Short mmCIF file of C-alpha atoms in Angstrom, two decimals:
data_model
loop_
_atom_site.label_atom_id
_atom_site.label_comp_id
_atom_site.label_asym_id
_atom_site.label_seq_id
_atom_site.Cartn_x
_atom_site.Cartn_y
_atom_site.Cartn_z
CA MET A 1 37.48 7.11 19.98
CA LEU A 2 39.62 6.80 16.68
CA LEU A 3 41.65 3.51 15.70
CA SER A 4 44.12 5.85 14.17
CA THR A 5 44.81 7.65 17.51
CA LEU A 6 45.48 4.52 19.80
CA THR A 7 49.22 3.61 20.21
CA GLY A 8 50.29 0.03 19.70
CA GLY A 9 50.05 -0.43 23.48
CA ASP A 10 46.60 0.92 23.62
CA LEU A 11 45.43 -1.55 21.31
CA ALA A 12 47.15 -4.57 22.92
CA PHE A 13 45.62 -3.59 26.06
CA CYS A 14 42.29 -3.05 24.60
CA ALA A 15 42.50 -6.76 23.08
CA VAL A 16 43.65 -8.55 26.22
CA VAL A 17 40.72 -6.47 28.08
CA LEU A 18 38.09 -7.56 25.74
CA ALA A 19 39.38 -11.16 25.51
CA ILE A 20 39.30 -11.64 28.98
CA ALA A 21 35.95 -10.10 29.42
CA TYR A 22 34.35 -12.16 26.77
CA VAL A 23 35.83 -15.47 27.87
CA VAL A 24 34.24 -14.70 31.05
CA ARG A 25 31.02 -13.97 29.50
CA GLY A 26 31.23 -17.31 27.56
CA LEU A 27 31.96 -18.96 30.75
CA ALA A 28 29.29 -17.44 32.91
CA GLY A 29 26.50 -15.91 30.70
CA PHE A 30 27.39 -12.49 31.90
CA GLY A 31 30.10 -10.10 33.40
CA SER A 32 31.63 -8.64 30.19
CA GLY A 33 30.61 -5.14 30.61
CA LEU A 34 31.49 -4.92 34.49
CA ILE A 35 34.81 -6.48 33.59
CA SER A 36 35.75 -4.56 30.36
CA ILE A 37 34.59 -1.17 31.08
CA PRO A 38 36.42 0.03 34.21
CA LEU A 39 39.66 -1.56 32.58
CA LEU A 40 39.27 0.22 29.23
CA ALA A 41 38.37 3.44 31.07
CA LEU A 42 41.92 3.87 32.43
CA ARG A 43 43.16 4.30 28.81
CA LEU A 44 40.05 5.56 26.76
CA PRO A 45 37.33 8.17 27.33
CA LEU A 46 34.57 6.90 29.29
CA GLN A 47 32.01 8.08 26.77
CA ALA A 48 33.54 6.05 24.12
CA VAL A 49 33.98 2.60 26.01
CA VAL A 50 30.46 2.54 27.34
CA PRO A 51 28.86 2.33 24.20
CA LEU A 52 31.24 0.36 22.42
CA VAL A 53 31.12 -2.23 24.93
CA VAL A 54 27.30 -1.88 25.16
CA LEU A 55 27.31 -2.37 21.16
CA LEU A 56 29.35 -5.52 21.61
CA ASP A 57 27.23 -6.85 24.28
CA TYR A 58 24.33 -6.45 22.18
CA ILE A 59 25.77 -8.61 19.52
CA ALA A 60 26.81 -11.31 22.04
CA SER A 61 23.24 -11.28 23.67
CA PHE A 62 21.83 -12.06 20.62
CA SER A 63 24.10 -14.92 19.55
CA GLN A 64 23.11 -16.19 23.27
CA SER A 65 19.70 -15.74 23.39
CA LEU A 66 19.04 -17.48 19.95
CA ALA A 67 21.06 -20.49 21.26
CA SER A 68 18.69 -20.81 24.42
CA ARG A 69 15.58 -18.83 23.54
CA ARG A 70 13.26 -21.95 24.73
CA GLU A 71 14.74 -21.24 28.15
CA VAL A 72 13.80 -17.50 28.48
CA ARG A 73 11.32 -16.86 31.55
CA TRP A 74 9.37 -14.02 29.59
CA ARG A 75 6.76 -13.76 32.59
CA GLU A 76 9.79 -12.80 34.94
CA LEU A 77 11.37 -10.44 32.27
CA LEU A 78 8.24 -8.24 31.09
CA PRO A 79 7.73 -6.40 34.54
CA LEU A 80 11.32 -4.81 34.56
CA LEU A 81 10.75 -3.34 31.12
CA PRO A 82 8.86 -0.14 31.67
CA PHE A 83 11.29 0.69 34.59
CA THR A 84 14.31 -0.23 32.51
CA LEU A 85 13.07 2.19 30.05
CA ILE A 86 12.89 4.91 32.82
CA GLY A 87 16.40 4.37 33.77
CA VAL A 88 17.65 4.47 30.15
CA ILE A 89 16.17 7.71 29.55
CA ALA A 90 17.37 9.16 32.82
CA GLY A 91 21.06 7.52 31.96
CA VAL A 92 21.15 9.25 28.17
CA LEU A 93 20.09 12.85 30.02
CA ILE A 94 23.11 12.41 32.48
CA LEU A 95 25.50 11.40 29.98
CA LYS A 96 25.15 14.48 28.12
CA THR A 97 25.59 16.69 31.01
CA VAL A 98 28.16 15.10 33.65
CA SER A 99 31.66 15.76 33.27
CA ALA A 100 33.99 12.58 32.36
CA ASP A 101 36.03 12.84 35.33
CA ALA A 102 33.04 12.50 37.80
CA MET A 103 31.79 9.64 35.86
CA SER A 104 34.87 7.63 35.84
CA HIS A 105 34.93 8.43 39.76
CA ALA A 106 31.34 6.96 40.02
CA LEU A 107 32.08 4.21 38.02
CA GLY A 108 35.13 3.37 40.07
CA ALA A 109 32.97 3.50 43.36
CA PHE A 110 30.39 1.25 41.88
CA VAL A 111 32.52 -1.30 40.70
CA LEU A 112 34.11 -1.21 44.20
CA PHE A 113 30.64 -1.66 45.83
CA PHE A 114 29.92 -4.71 43.41
CA ALA A 115 33.43 -6.17 43.96
CA PHE A 116 33.06 -6.29 47.81
CA TYR A 117 29.52 -7.71 47.56
CA GLN A 118 30.54 -10.37 44.95
CA PHE A 119 33.50 -11.38 47.16
CA PHE A 120 31.77 -11.97 50.71
CA GLY A 121 29.22 -14.15 48.43
CA LEU A 122 26.37 -12.50 49.95
CA GLU A 123 23.51 -15.18 48.91
CA VAL A 124 20.04 -14.25 47.65
CA THR A 125 17.07 -16.62 47.50
CA GLY A 126 13.93 -17.18 45.44
CA GLY A 127 10.42 -16.24 46.41
CA TYR A 128 10.50 -12.40 46.43
CA SER A 129 7.73 -10.32 44.98
CA LYS A 130 7.88 -8.90 41.58
CA ALA A 131 7.58 -5.63 43.19
CA TRP A 132 11.43 -5.71 43.25
CA ALA A 133 11.11 -5.07 39.49
CA ALA A 134 10.90 -1.61 39.76
CA LEU A 135 14.22 -1.27 41.63
CA ALA A 136 15.99 -3.66 39.67
CA GLY A 137 14.54 -2.25 36.12
CA SER A 138 15.02 1.58 36.63
CA SER A 139 18.72 0.82 38.60
CA GLY A 140 19.51 -1.48 35.54
CA GLY A 141 18.57 0.69 33.04
CA LEU A 142 20.24 3.83 34.60
CA ILE A 143 23.45 2.06 35.62
CA GLY A 144 23.70 0.12 32.33
CA THR A 145 23.37 3.31 30.21
CA LEU A 146 25.82 5.46 32.35
CA PHE A 147 28.67 2.99 32.68
CA GLY A 148 27.28 -0.16 30.88
CA THR A 149 27.33 -2.31 34.02
CA GLY A 150 23.60 -2.61 34.68
CA GLY A 151 23.83 -6.19 34.59
CA PRO A 152 24.33 -7.15 38.23
CA PHE A 153 20.73 -5.52 38.89
CA TYR A 154 18.88 -7.72 36.54
CA ILE A 155 21.09 -10.72 37.92
CA ILE A 156 20.30 -10.14 41.45
CA TYR A 157 16.60 -9.85 40.52
CA PHE A 158 16.12 -13.22 38.76
CA ARG A 159 18.13 -14.65 41.86
CA LEU A 160 15.47 -13.18 43.97
CA ARG A 161 12.76 -14.80 41.59
CA GLY A 162 14.15 -18.32 41.81
CA LEU A 163 15.34 -18.76 38.32
CA ASP A 164 17.80 -21.72 38.09
CA LYS A 165 21.15 -20.94 36.20
CA SER A 166 20.17 -21.84 32.68
CA GLU A 167 16.99 -19.88 32.95
CA LEU A 168 18.93 -17.12 34.58
CA ARG A 169 21.46 -16.95 31.54
CA ALA A 170 18.91 -17.34 28.86
CA THR A 171 16.30 -14.59 30.71
CA PHE A 172 19.32 -12.10 31.00
CA ALA A 173 20.46 -12.16 27.39
CA ALA A 174 17.02 -11.80 26.34
CA THR A 175 16.78 -8.92 28.80
CA PHE A 176 19.88 -7.06 27.26
CA LEU A 177 18.38 -7.48 23.79
CA ILE A 178 15.62 -5.32 24.79
CA ASP A 179 17.52 -3.03 27.38
CA GLY A 180 20.21 -2.67 24.98
CA SER A 181 18.02 -1.77 22.09
CA GLY A 182 17.09 1.28 24.21
CA ARG A 183 20.49 2.38 24.97
CA LEU A 184 21.46 1.94 21.47
CA VAL A 185 18.68 4.38 20.28
CA GLY A 186 19.77 6.63 23.04
CA TYR A 187 23.34 6.72 21.92
CA ALA A 188 22.73 7.09 18.67
CA ALA A 189 20.08 10.39 19.36
CA ALA A 190 23.30 11.79 21.52
CA ASP A 191 25.18 11.49 18.23
CA LEU A 192 27.75 9.03 19.87
CA PHE A 193 27.71 6.69 16.73
CA THR A 194 30.29 8.12 14.53
CA ARG A 195 31.99 6.55 11.47
CA ASP A 196 34.92 6.03 13.50
CA PHE A 197 33.34 4.78 16.26
CA LEU A 198 31.60 2.09 14.34
CA LEU A 199 34.74 1.09 12.52
CA THR A 200 36.33 0.75 16.19
CA ALA A 201 33.13 -1.37 16.90
CA LEU A 202 34.20 -3.63 13.57
CA ALA A 203 37.49 -3.90 14.54
CA ALA A 204 36.64 -5.57 18.08
CA LEU A 205 34.13 -8.13 16.99
CA PRO A 206 36.66 -10.92 15.94
CA VAL A 207 38.30 -10.61 19.63
CA MET A 208 34.74 -10.68 20.92
CA ALA A 209 33.66 -13.69 18.90
CA VAL A 210 36.82 -15.40 19.45
CA ALA A 211 36.73 -14.93 23.23
CA LEU A 212 32.98 -15.81 23.15
CA TYR A 213 33.58 -19.09 21.60
CA VAL A 214 36.37 -20.07 23.83
CA GLY A 215 34.66 -19.01 26.97
CA GLY A 216 31.81 -21.37 26.09
CA HIS A 217 34.10 -24.33 25.40
CA ILE A 218 35.97 -24.12 28.32
CA HIS A 219 35.84 -27.01 31.00
CA THR A 220 37.42 -25.65 33.69
CA ARG A 221 38.16 -27.40 37.33
CA ILE A 222 37.86 -24.20 39.10
CA SER A 223 34.99 -23.85 41.45
CA PRO A 224 32.41 -20.99 41.08
CA ARG A 225 32.99 -19.75 44.47
CA THR A 226 36.99 -19.39 43.35
CA PHE A 227 36.07 -17.90 39.92
CA GLN A 228 33.93 -15.60 41.49
CA ARG A 229 36.49 -14.44 43.88
CA ALA A 230 39.13 -13.96 41.50
CA ILE A 231 36.80 -11.78 39.24
CA SER A 232 35.96 -9.50 42.68
CA LEU A 233 39.69 -8.96 43.04
CA LEU A 234 40.31 -7.99 39.39
CA LEU A 235 37.30 -5.56 39.90
CA VAL A 236 38.56 -4.15 43.08
CA GLY A 237 41.99 -3.34 41.08
CA SER A 238 39.91 -1.74 38.39
CA GLY A 239 37.71 0.32 40.76
CA LEU A 240 40.66 1.46 42.73
CA ALA A 241 42.13 2.59 39.73
CA LEU A 242 39.51 4.66 38.30
CA LEU A 243 39.22 6.47 41.77
CA LEU A 244 42.75 7.43 41.87
CA LYS A 245 42.78 8.14 38.08
#
């Protein structure tokens, strides 16, 4: 993906999408990949979009985990890691062999599924066994590597384990630092990090940084339920657009 090949309209579209995604991440602590990747994939190749957003998310997670490192629940995070690694390896192998159209349609289907799950607000409660780490870790690693949207699997797992909001945000950020390291190594091994790619990521950094700051300092009166449903509707639109692309 080259900056020089993007039109003014493409650049404006990408900037707006990234701004919205990272404002949401600043507010909620997660969600940037789930929002930005399906929308960016409407205009740009998915194989370029996913590594770009994963790299930006990695930087965002680093800053967030530093600020809240004392609230990380390491005993909940560590059981995920072996299974996450398996998912990452499988994802890199698939990424090299599956066609772009098939990937876009699969991403659209996944985004739609998650949007409906979130819209109807299916509740999960704590007290579940750590045995669920196998499913959450492998699914998060696989889907995260393929589509950059593995976060929901980790979020659901941490909710099943009963983490409160601040612990969940901090532990998710730390999880992504470790998970994201594996993904970035895999992308580098697959020769996806070209000089032009890195220049594109560098150009996106200021948008991400400003949006994260704004999201972290917004005091909104919107209820969490209304906020969640608004994001779900946005995801329905982007998921349908990818399926029809």
